[in-house]
PDB file of C-alpha atoms in Angstrom:
ATOM      1  CA  UNK A  52      -0.065  -0.099   0.008  1.00  0.00           C
ATOM      2  CA  UNK A  53       1.500   3.336  -0.848  1.00  0.00           C
ATOM      3  CA  UNK A  54       0.467   6.960   0.122  1.00  0.00           C
ATOM      4  CA  UNK A  55      -1.066   7.566  -3.394  1.00  0.00           C
ATOM      5  CA  UNK A  56      -3.895   5.286  -2.594  1.00  0.00           C
ATOM      6  CA  UNK A  57      -4.509   5.840   1.050  1.00  0.00           C
ATOM      7  CA  UNK A  58      -7.116   8.546   0.462  1.00  0.00           C
ATOM      8  CA  UNK A  59     -10.633   8.451  -0.825  1.00  0.00           C
ATOM      9  CA  UNK A  60     -10.852   9.627  -4.417  1.00  0.00           C
ATOM     10  CA  UNK A  61     -14.069  11.385  -3.710  1.00  0.00           C
ATOM     11  CA  UNK A  62     -13.206  13.144  -0.389  1.00  0.00           C
ATOM     12  CA  UNK A  63     -13.814  16.594  -0.332  1.00  0.00           C
ATOM     13  CA  UNK A  64     -11.472  17.429   2.495  1.00  0.00           C
ATOM     14  CA  UNK A  65      -8.334  15.919   0.851  1.00  0.00           C
ATOM     15  CA  UNK A  66      -9.029  15.262  -2.625  1.00  0.00           C
ATOM     16  CA  UNK A  67      -7.765  11.663  -2.419  1.00  0.00           C
ATOM     17  CA  UNK A  68      -4.403  12.372  -0.988  1.00  0.00           C
ATOM     18  CA  UNK A  69      -5.166  11.045   2.457  1.00  0.00           C
ATOM     19  CA  UNK A  70      -3.651  14.507   3.852  1.00  0.00           C
ATOM     20  CA  UNK A  71      -5.257  17.674   4.822  1.00  0.00           C
ATOM     21  CA  UNK A  72      -3.296  21.012   4.903  1.00  0.00           C
ATOM     22  CA  UNK A  73      -4.297  23.609   7.429  1.00  0.00           C
ATOM     23  CA  UNK A  74      -2.675  26.819   8.337  1.00  0.00           C
ATOM     24  CA  UNK A  75      -1.650  27.470  12.089  1.00  0.00           C
ATOM     25  CA  UNK A  76       0.436  30.488  13.465  1.00  0.00           C
ATOM     26  CA  UNK A  77       1.411  31.498   9.724  1.00  0.00           C
ATOM     27  CA  UNK A  78       2.525  27.875   8.953  1.00  0.00           C
ATOM     28  CA  UNK A  79       1.157  25.148   6.782  1.00  0.00           C
ATOM     29  CA  UNK A  80       0.653  21.868   8.575  1.00  0.00           C
ATOM     30  CA  UNK A  81      -0.444  18.448   7.289  1.00  0.00           C
ATOM     31  CA  UNK A  82      -2.480  16.009   9.268  1.00  0.00           C
ATOM     32  CA  UNK A  83      -4.182  12.684   8.123  1.00  0.00           C
ATOM     33  CA  UNK A  84      -7.635  12.996   6.534  1.00  0.00           C
ATOM     34  CA  UNK A  85     -10.434  11.094   8.324  1.00  0.00           C
ATOM     35  CA  UNK A  86     -10.938   9.207   5.169  1.00  0.00           C
ATOM     36  CA  UNK A  87      -7.377   7.645   5.365  1.00  0.00           C
ATOM     37  CA  UNK A  88      -8.219   4.615   7.709  1.00  0.00           C
ATOM     38  CA  UNK A  89     -11.121   3.427   5.515  1.00  0.00           C
ATOM     39  CA  UNK A  90      -8.910   3.797   2.511  1.00  0.00           C
ATOM     40  CA  UNK A  91      -6.139   1.713   4.350  1.00  0.00           C
ATOM     41  CA  UNK A  92      -8.651  -0.917   5.247  1.00  0.00           C
ATOM     42  CA  UNK A  93      -9.945  -1.245   1.531  1.00  0.00           C
ATOM     43  CA  UNK A  94      -6.508  -1.604   0.301  1.00  0.00           C
ATOM     44  CA  UNK A  95      -5.699  -4.303   2.804  1.00  0.00           C
ATOM     45  CA  UNK A  96      -8.790  -6.280   1.883  1.00  0.00           C
ATOM     46  CA  UNK A  97      -8.049  -6.046  -1.630  1.00  0.00           C
ATOM     47  CA  UNK A  98      -4.566  -7.349  -1.170  1.00  0.00           C
ATOM     48  CA  UNK A  99      -5.737 -10.214   0.856  1.00  0.00           C
ATOM     49  CA  UNK A 100      -7.046 -11.975  -2.378  1.00  0.00           C
ATOM     50  CA  UNK A 101     -10.420 -13.016  -0.946  1.00  0.00           C
ATOM     51  CA  UNK A 102     -12.469 -14.329  -3.864  1.00  0.00           C
ATOM     52  CA  UNK A 103     -14.869 -11.891  -5.336  1.00  0.00           C
ATOM     53  CA  UNK A 104     -17.855 -14.323  -4.382  1.00  0.00           C
ATOM     54  CA  UNK A 105     -16.803 -14.352  -0.615  1.00  0.00           C
ATOM     55  CA  UNK A 106     -15.989 -10.605  -0.152  1.00  0.00           C
ATOM     56  CA  UNK A 107     -19.269  -9.648   1.509  1.00  0.00           C
ATOM     57  CA  UNK A 108     -19.146 -12.662   3.942  1.00  0.00           C
ATOM     58  CA  UNK A 109     -19.463 -11.840   7.491  1.00  0.00           C
ATOM     59  CA  UNK A 110     -19.942 -13.598  10.901  1.00  0.00           C
ATOM     60  CA  UNK A 111     -23.241 -11.697  11.187  1.00  0.00           C
ATOM     61  CA  UNK A 112     -24.690 -13.016   7.713  1.00  0.00           C
ATOM     62  CA  UNK A 113     -23.473 -16.716   8.291  1.00  0.00           C
ATOM     63  CA  UNK A 114     -26.407 -18.954   8.148  1.00  0.00           C
ATOM     64  CA  UNK A 115     -26.392 -21.147  11.408  1.00  0.00           C
ATOM     65  CA  UNK A 116     -29.511 -23.155  11.046  1.00  0.00           C
ATOM     66  CA  UNK A 117     -28.360 -25.684  13.550  1.00  0.00           C
ATOM     67  CA  UNK A 118     -26.263 -26.417  16.809  1.00  0.00           C
ATOM     68  CA  UNK A 119     -23.197 -27.352  14.712  1.00  0.00           C
ATOM     69  CA  UNK A 120     -23.026 -24.231  12.639  1.00  0.00           C
ATOM     70  CA  UNK A 121     -24.115 -21.999  15.633  1.00  0.00           C
ATOM     71  CA  UNK A 122     -20.954 -23.544  17.510  1.00  0.00           C
ATOM     72  CA  UNK A 123     -18.814 -23.206  14.506  1.00  0.00           C
ATOM     73  CA  UNK A 124     -19.872 -19.454  14.279  1.00  0.00           C
ATOM     74  CA  UNK A 125     -19.131 -19.003  17.859  1.00  0.00           C
ATOM     75  CA  UNK A 126     -15.766 -20.628  17.671  1.00  0.00           C
ATOM     76  CA  UNK A 127     -14.926 -18.001  14.702  1.00  0.00           C
ATOM     77  CA  UNK A 128     -16.238 -15.121  16.610  1.00  0.00           C
ATOM     78  CA  UNK A 129     -14.151 -16.060  19.784  1.00  0.00           C
ATOM     79  CA  UNK A 130     -11.069 -16.567  17.551  1.00  0.00           C
ATOM     80  CA  UNK A 131     -11.595 -12.702  16.112  1.00  0.00           C
ATOM     81  CA  UNK A 132     -12.531 -11.263  19.296  1.00  0.00           C
ATOM     82  CA  UNK A 133      -9.339 -12.949  21.062  1.00  0.00           C
ATOM     83  CA  UNK A 134      -6.845 -12.355  18.369  1.00  0.00           C
ATOM     84  CA  UNK A 135      -3.906 -12.120  18.544  1.00  0.00           C
ATOM     85  CA  UNK A 136      -3.944 -13.769  22.138  1.00  0.00           C
ATOM     86  CA  UNK A 137      -4.991 -16.976  20.707  1.00  0.00           C
ATOM     87  CA  UNK A 138      -2.699 -20.204  20.829  1.00  0.00           C
ATOM     88  CA  UNK A 139      -3.898 -22.050  17.542  1.00  0.00           C
ATOM     89  CA  UNK A 140      -5.874 -21.367  14.368  1.00  0.00           C
ATOM     90  CA  UNK A 141      -8.672 -23.249  13.022  1.00  0.00           C
ATOM     91  CA  UNK A 142      -9.359 -26.128  10.788  1.00  0.00           C
ATOM     92  CA  UNK A 143     -13.028 -26.029   9.439  1.00  0.00           C
ATOM     93  CA  UNK A 144     -14.220 -29.269   8.499  1.00  0.00           C
ATOM     94  CA  UNK A 145     -17.261 -30.837   6.849  1.00  0.00           C
ATOM     95  CA  UNK A 146     -19.111 -31.870   3.656  1.00  0.00           C
ATOM     96  CA  UNK A 147     -19.377 -29.209   0.854  1.00  0.00           C
ATOM     97  CA  UNK A 148     -21.849 -26.433   1.207  1.00  0.00           C
ATOM     98  CA  UNK A 149     -21.807 -26.103   5.023  1.00  0.00           C
ATOM     99  CA  UNK A 150     -20.053 -22.684   4.882  1.00  0.00           C
ATOM    100  CA  UNK A 151     -16.505 -23.270   5.646  1.00  0.00           C
ATOM    101  CA  UNK A 152     -15.163 -20.921   3.139  1.00  0.00           C
ATOM    102  CA  UNK A 153     -17.598 -18.356   4.225  1.00  0.00           C
ATOM    103  CA  UNK A 154     -16.541 -18.693   7.888  1.00  0.00           C
ATOM    104  CA  UNK A 155     -12.842 -18.396   6.850  1.00  0.00           C
ATOM    105  CA  UNK A 156     -13.207 -15.479   4.611  1.00  0.00           C
ATOM    106  CA  UNK A 157     -15.323 -13.789   7.383  1.00  0.00           C
ATOM    107  CA  UNK A 158     -12.701 -14.441   9.748  1.00  0.00           C
ATOM    108  CA  UNK A 159      -9.877 -12.991   7.428  1.00  0.00           C
ATOM    109  CA  UNK A 160     -12.221  -9.782   6.495  1.00  0.00           C
ATOM    110  CA  UNK A 161     -13.164  -9.112  10.009  1.00  0.00           C
ATOM    111  CA  UNK A 162      -9.502  -9.129  11.362  1.00  0.00           C
ATOM    112  CA  UNK A 163      -8.437  -6.824   8.469  1.00  0.00           C
ATOM    113  CA  UNK A 164     -11.178  -4.422   9.197  1.00  0.00           C
ATOM    114  CA  UNK A 165     -11.256  -4.227  13.127  1.00  0.00           C
ATOM    115  CA  UNK A 166      -7.645  -5.089  14.157  1.00  0.00           C
ATOM    116  CA  UNK A 167      -5.376  -4.165  11.223  1.00  0.00           C
ATOM    117  CA  UNK A 168      -4.385  -7.613  10.311  1.00  0.00           C
ATOM    118  CA  UNK A 169      -2.469  -8.266   7.111  1.00  0.00           C
ATOM    119  CA  UNK A 170      -3.658 -11.613   5.697  1.00  0.00           C
ATOM    120  CA  UNK A 171      -3.844 -13.743   2.551  1.00  0.00           C
ATOM    121  CA  UNK A 172      -6.295 -16.129   1.182  1.00  0.00           C
ATOM    122  CA  UNK A 173      -5.125 -19.060  -0.978  1.00  0.00           C
ATOM    123  CA  UNK A 174      -6.986 -21.994  -2.630  1.00  0.00           C
ATOM    124  CA  UNK A 175      -5.100 -25.303  -1.997  1.00  0.00           C
ATOM    125  CA  UNK A 176      -5.414 -26.527  -5.616  1.00  0.00           C
ATOM    126  CA  UNK A 177      -3.964 -23.181  -6.828  1.00  0.00           C
ATOM    127  CA  UNK A 178      -1.112 -23.269  -4.285  1.00  0.00           C
ATOM    128  CA  UNK A 179      -0.099 -26.898  -5.527  1.00  0.00           C
ATOM    129  CA  UNK A 180      -0.086 -25.642  -9.116  1.00  0.00           C
ATOM    130  CA  UNK A 181       2.018 -22.541  -8.114  1.00  0.00           C
ATOM    131  CA  UNK A 182       4.569 -24.923  -6.451  1.00  0.00           C
ATOM    132  CA  UNK A 183       4.538 -27.412  -9.279  1.00  0.00           C
ATOM    133  CA  UNK A 184       5.024 -24.911 -11.733  1.00  0.00           C
ATOM    134  CA  UNK A 185       8.047 -23.179  -9.997  1.00  0.00           C
ATOM    135  CA  UNK A 186      10.038 -26.479 -10.221  1.00  0.00           C
ATOM    136  CA  UNK A 187       9.846 -26.273 -14.204  1.00  0.00           C
ATOM    137  CA  UNK A 188      12.993 -25.270 -15.919  1.00  0.00           C
ATOM    138  CA  UNK A 189      11.221 -22.412 -17.694  1.00  0.00           C
ATOM    139  CA  UNK A 190       9.478 -21.163 -14.720  1.00  0.00           C
ATOM    140  CA  UNK A 191       9.087 -17.537 -14.233  1.00  0.00           C
ATOM    141  CA  UNK A 192       9.048 -17.643 -10.446  1.00  0.00           C
ATOM    142  CA  UNK A 193      11.263 -19.769  -7.959  1.00  0.00           C
ATOM    143  CA  UNK A 194       9.751 -22.072  -5.162  1.00  0.00           C
ATOM    144  CA  UNK A 195      11.119 -19.571  -2.771  1.00  0.00           C
ATOM    145  CA  UNK A 196       9.247 -16.485  -4.269  1.00  0.00           C
ATOM    146  CA  UNK A 197       6.011 -18.506  -4.433  1.00  0.00           C
ATOM    147  CA  UNK A 198       5.979 -19.764  -0.860  1.00  0.00           C
ATOM    148  CA  UNK A 199       7.593 -16.676   0.822  1.00  0.00           C
ATOM    149  CA  UNK A 200       4.436 -14.516   0.768  1.00  0.00           C
ATOM    150  CA  UNK A 201       2.612 -17.396   2.493  1.00  0.00           C
ATOM    151  CA  UNK A 202       5.161 -18.350   5.010  1.00  0.00           C
ATOM    152  CA  UNK A 203       5.681 -14.698   6.181  1.00  0.00           C
ATOM    153  CA  UNK A 204       2.110 -13.074   5.937  1.00  0.00           C
ATOM    154  CA  UNK A 205       0.695 -12.524   9.430  1.00  0.00           C
ATOM    155  CA  UNK A 206      -2.547 -14.638   8.908  1.00  0.00           C
ATOM    156  CA  UNK A 207      -3.270 -17.241   6.120  1.00  0.00           C
ATOM    157  CA  UNK A 208      -6.529 -18.742   5.129  1.00  0.00           C
ATOM    158  CA  UNK A 209      -5.763 -22.088   3.292  1.00  0.00           C
ATOM    159  CA  UNK A 210      -8.982 -22.979   1.606  1.00  0.00           C
ATOM    160  CA  UNK A 211     -10.080 -26.595   0.298  1.00  0.00           C
ATOM    161  CA  UNK A 212      -7.155 -28.504   2.005  1.00  0.00           C
ATOM    162  CA  UNK A 213      -6.947 -31.795   0.448  1.00  0.00           C
ATOM    163  CA  UNK A 214      -9.038 -31.095  -2.700  1.00  0.00           C
ATOM    164  CA  UNK A 215      -6.275 -32.068  -4.968  1.00  0.00           C
ATOM    165  CA  UNK A 216      -4.001 -34.942  -4.083  1.00  0.00           C
ATOM    166  CA  UNK A 217      -0.260 -33.902  -4.496  1.00  0.00           C
ATOM    167  CA  UNK A 218       2.827 -36.011  -5.172  1.00  0.00           C
ATOM    168  CA  UNK A 219       4.987 -36.701  -2.147  1.00  0.00           C
ATOM    169  CA  UNK A 220       7.422 -34.105  -3.011  1.00  0.00           C
ATOM    170  CA  UNK A 221       4.889 -31.301  -3.173  1.00  0.00           C
ATOM    171  CA  UNK A 222       3.895 -32.582   0.309  1.00  0.00           C
ATOM    172  CA  UNK A 223       7.243 -31.886   1.374  1.00  0.00           C
ATOM    173  CA  UNK A 224       7.160 -28.418   0.296  1.00  0.00           C
ATOM    174  CA  UNK A 225       3.695 -27.763   1.833  1.00  0.00           C
ATOM    175  CA  UNK A 226       4.932 -29.322   5.223  1.00  0.00           C
ATOM    176  CA  UNK A 227       7.755 -26.820   5.285  1.00  0.00           C
ATOM    177  CA  UNK A 228       5.510 -23.969   4.580  1.00  0.00           C
ATOM    178  CA  UNK A 229       3.337 -24.835   7.385  1.00  0.00           C
ATOM    179  CA  UNK A 230       6.125 -25.972   9.732  1.00  0.00           C
ATOM    180  CA  UNK A 231       7.611 -22.316   9.044  1.00  0.00           C
ATOM    181  CA  UNK A 232       4.523 -20.573  10.075  1.00  0.00           C
ATOM    182  CA  UNK A 233       4.142 -23.013  13.074  1.00  0.00           C
ATOM    183  CA  UNK A 234       7.637 -22.136  14.276  1.00  0.00           C
ATOM    184  CA  UNK A 235       7.029 -18.306  13.715  1.00  0.00           C
ATOM    185  CA  UNK A 236       3.741 -18.511  15.630  1.00  0.00           C
ATOM    186  CA  UNK A 237       1.775 -17.254  12.520  1.00  0.00           C
ATOM    187  CA  UNK A 238      -1.818 -18.256  12.657  1.00  0.00           C
ATOM    188  CA  UNK A 239      -3.417 -20.237   9.912  1.00  0.00           C
ATOM    189  CA  UNK A 240      -7.183 -21.016   9.263  1.00  0.00           C
ATOM    190  CA  UNK A 241      -7.865 -24.177   6.736  1.00  0.00           C
ATOM    191  CA  UNK A 242     -10.849 -25.491   5.491  1.00  0.00           C
ATOM    192  CA  UNK A 243     -11.385 -29.140   4.139  1.00  0.00           C
ATOM    193  CA  UNK A 244     -14.168 -31.463   3.119  1.00  0.00           C
ATOM    194  CA  UNK A 245     -12.170 -34.457   4.515  1.00  0.00           C
ATOM    195  CA  UNK A 246     -12.044 -35.320   8.071  1.00  0.00           C
ATOM    196  CA  UNK A 247     -10.089 -37.814  10.259  1.00  0.00           C
ATOM    197  CA  UNK A 248     -12.709 -40.342  10.146  1.00  0.00           C
ATOM    198  CA  UNK A 249     -14.865 -41.493   7.056  1.00  0.00           C
ATOM    199  CA  UNK A 250     -18.602 -40.594   7.256  1.00  0.00           C
ATOM    200  CA  UNK A 251     -20.398 -42.843   4.777  1.00  0.00           C
ATOM    201  CA  UNK A 252     -23.175 -40.146   4.638  1.00  0.00           C
ATOM    202  CA  UNK A 253     -20.874 -37.459   3.135  1.00  0.00           C
ATOM    203  CA  UNK A 254     -19.726 -39.601   0.020  1.00  0.00           C
ATOM    204  CA  UNK A 255     -16.104 -39.236   0.876  1.00  0.00           C
ATOM    205  CA  UNK A 256     -14.042 -42.243   0.811  1.00  0.00           C
ATOM    206  CA  UNK A 257     -10.736 -41.095   2.150  1.00  0.00           C
ATOM    207  CA  UNK A 258      -9.730 -39.281   5.370  1.00  0.00           C
ATOM    208  CA  UNK A 259      -7.728 -36.035   5.472  1.00  0.00           C
ATOM    209  CA  UNK A 260      -4.523 -37.749   6.189  1.00  0.00           C
ATOM    210  CA  UNK A 261      -5.096 -39.972   3.062  1.00  0.00           C
ATOM    211  CA  UNK A 262      -5.178 -36.778   1.166  1.00  0.00           C
ATOM    212  CA  UNK A 263      -2.369 -34.622   2.595  1.00  0.00           C
ATOM    213  CA  UNK A 264      -0.071 -37.378   4.319  1.00  0.00           C
ATOM    214  CA  UNK A 265       0.627 -38.089   7.830  1.00  0.00           C
ATOM    215  CA  UNK A 266       3.312 -35.372   8.377  1.00  0.00           C
ATOM    216  CA  UNK A 267       1.209 -32.616   7.476  1.00  0.00           C
ATOM    217  CA  UNK A 268      -1.898 -33.602   9.335  1.00  0.00           C
ATOM    218  CA  UNK A 269       0.090 -34.281  12.386  1.00  0.00           C
ATOM    219  CA  UNK A 270       1.243 -30.705  12.097  1.00  0.00           C
ATOM    220  CA  UNK A 271      -2.129 -29.354  11.746  1.00  0.00           C
ATOM    221  CA  UNK A 272      -3.131 -31.025  14.912  1.00  0.00           C
ATOM    222  CA  UNK A 273      -0.531 -28.567  16.757  1.00  0.00           C
ATOM    223  CA  UNK A 274      -1.438 -25.866  14.588  1.00  0.00           C
ATOM    224  CA  UNK A 275      -5.223 -25.687  14.563  1.00  0.00           C
ATOM    225  CA  UNK A 276      -8.268 -26.441  16.566  1.00  0.00           C
ATOM    226  CA  UNK A 277     -10.669 -28.529  14.586  1.00  0.00           C
ATOM    227  CA  UNK A 278     -14.243 -27.059  14.021  1.00  0.00           C
ATOM    228  CA  UNK A 279     -16.931 -29.439  12.482  1.00  0.00           C
ATOM    229  CA  UNK A 280     -19.646 -27.941  10.387  1.00  0.00           C
ATOM    230  CA  UNK A 281     -22.689 -30.356  10.258  1.00  0.00           C
ATOM    231  CA  UNK A 282     -26.156 -29.760   8.426  1.00  0.00           C
ATOM    232  CA  UNK A 283     -27.844 -29.631   5.025  1.00  0.00           C
ATOM    233  CA  UNK A 284     -26.156 -28.446   1.836  1.00  0.00           C
ATOM    234  CA  UNK A 285     -26.729 -24.580   1.821  1.00  0.00           C
ATOM    235  CA  UNK A 286     -25.848 -24.387  -1.706  1.00  0.00           C
ATOM    236  CA  UNK A 287     -28.409 -27.208  -2.747  1.00  0.00           C
ATOM    237  CA  UNK A 288     -31.059 -26.374  -0.368  1.00  0.00           C
ATOM    238  CA  UNK A 289     -30.992 -22.552  -0.257  1.00  0.00           C
ATOM    239  CA  UNK A 290     -29.297 -21.054  -3.021  1.00  0.00           C
ATOM    240  CA  UNK A 291     -30.837 -23.813  -5.432  1.00  0.00           C
ATOM    241  CA  UNK A 292     -34.459 -22.921  -4.226  1.00  0.00           C
ATOM    242  CA  UNK A 293     -33.582 -19.218  -5.029  1.00  0.00           C
ATOM    243  CA  UNK A 294     -32.619 -20.223  -8.354  1.00  0.00           C
ATOM    244  CA  UNK A 295     -35.473 -22.338  -9.340  1.00  0.00           C
ATOM    245  CA  UNK A 296     -37.998 -19.844  -7.839  1.00  0.00           C
ATOM    246  CA  UNK A 297     -36.963 -17.399 -10.574  1.00  0.00           C
ATOM    247  CA  UNK A 298     -38.365 -19.478 -13.337  1.00  0.00           C
TER     248      UNK A 298
END
């Protein structure tokens, strides 16, 4: 974020510069404009990389229509309210359509808005592709340049953990990334459709450990508190109903 983008373009006080000039005792003095903080927050949220679909997600508009989802939202609220005095991140698990990505993005957004946290969102499959591409001879980016932003950022959302099943050498790279964050006491919120035990009702036939390996799952035990999300598929039951009602 640079000074040129710290003010609101349509602000009548500073004209978008983020600074207001006033005369005092014959001298001109500059002080921050009231629009500056709002512009900083907007820039911070933009830099976080939250997908467009989830940028309006908040803890308040999360649909918690059963006890499991109510508890999940309460865990997310406690995490945000307590941050940075928290010992571990969160691992949000459950079948597709239960609101895991909504909660994760809402946590990132609220931390950025209310506590000045710098964070990043990354989709697990996209991260795998970036890592794999970095090892190609003609790669534009090195492995280090790919991983460093995610290793050093204050707060990380790792979405859809286990959605793709990586090669063993890629798992080693991912372990190094999460281990670095763990050792530096940087917090991570992850989501996954896979759990530690197979639930036949979900249709999944693999455990999270089967998807990401023992070492990575073991590290997550130390890094994150598991928060299960149960209930009906929101996308199917609610969003699908809204779409059908239009026709």
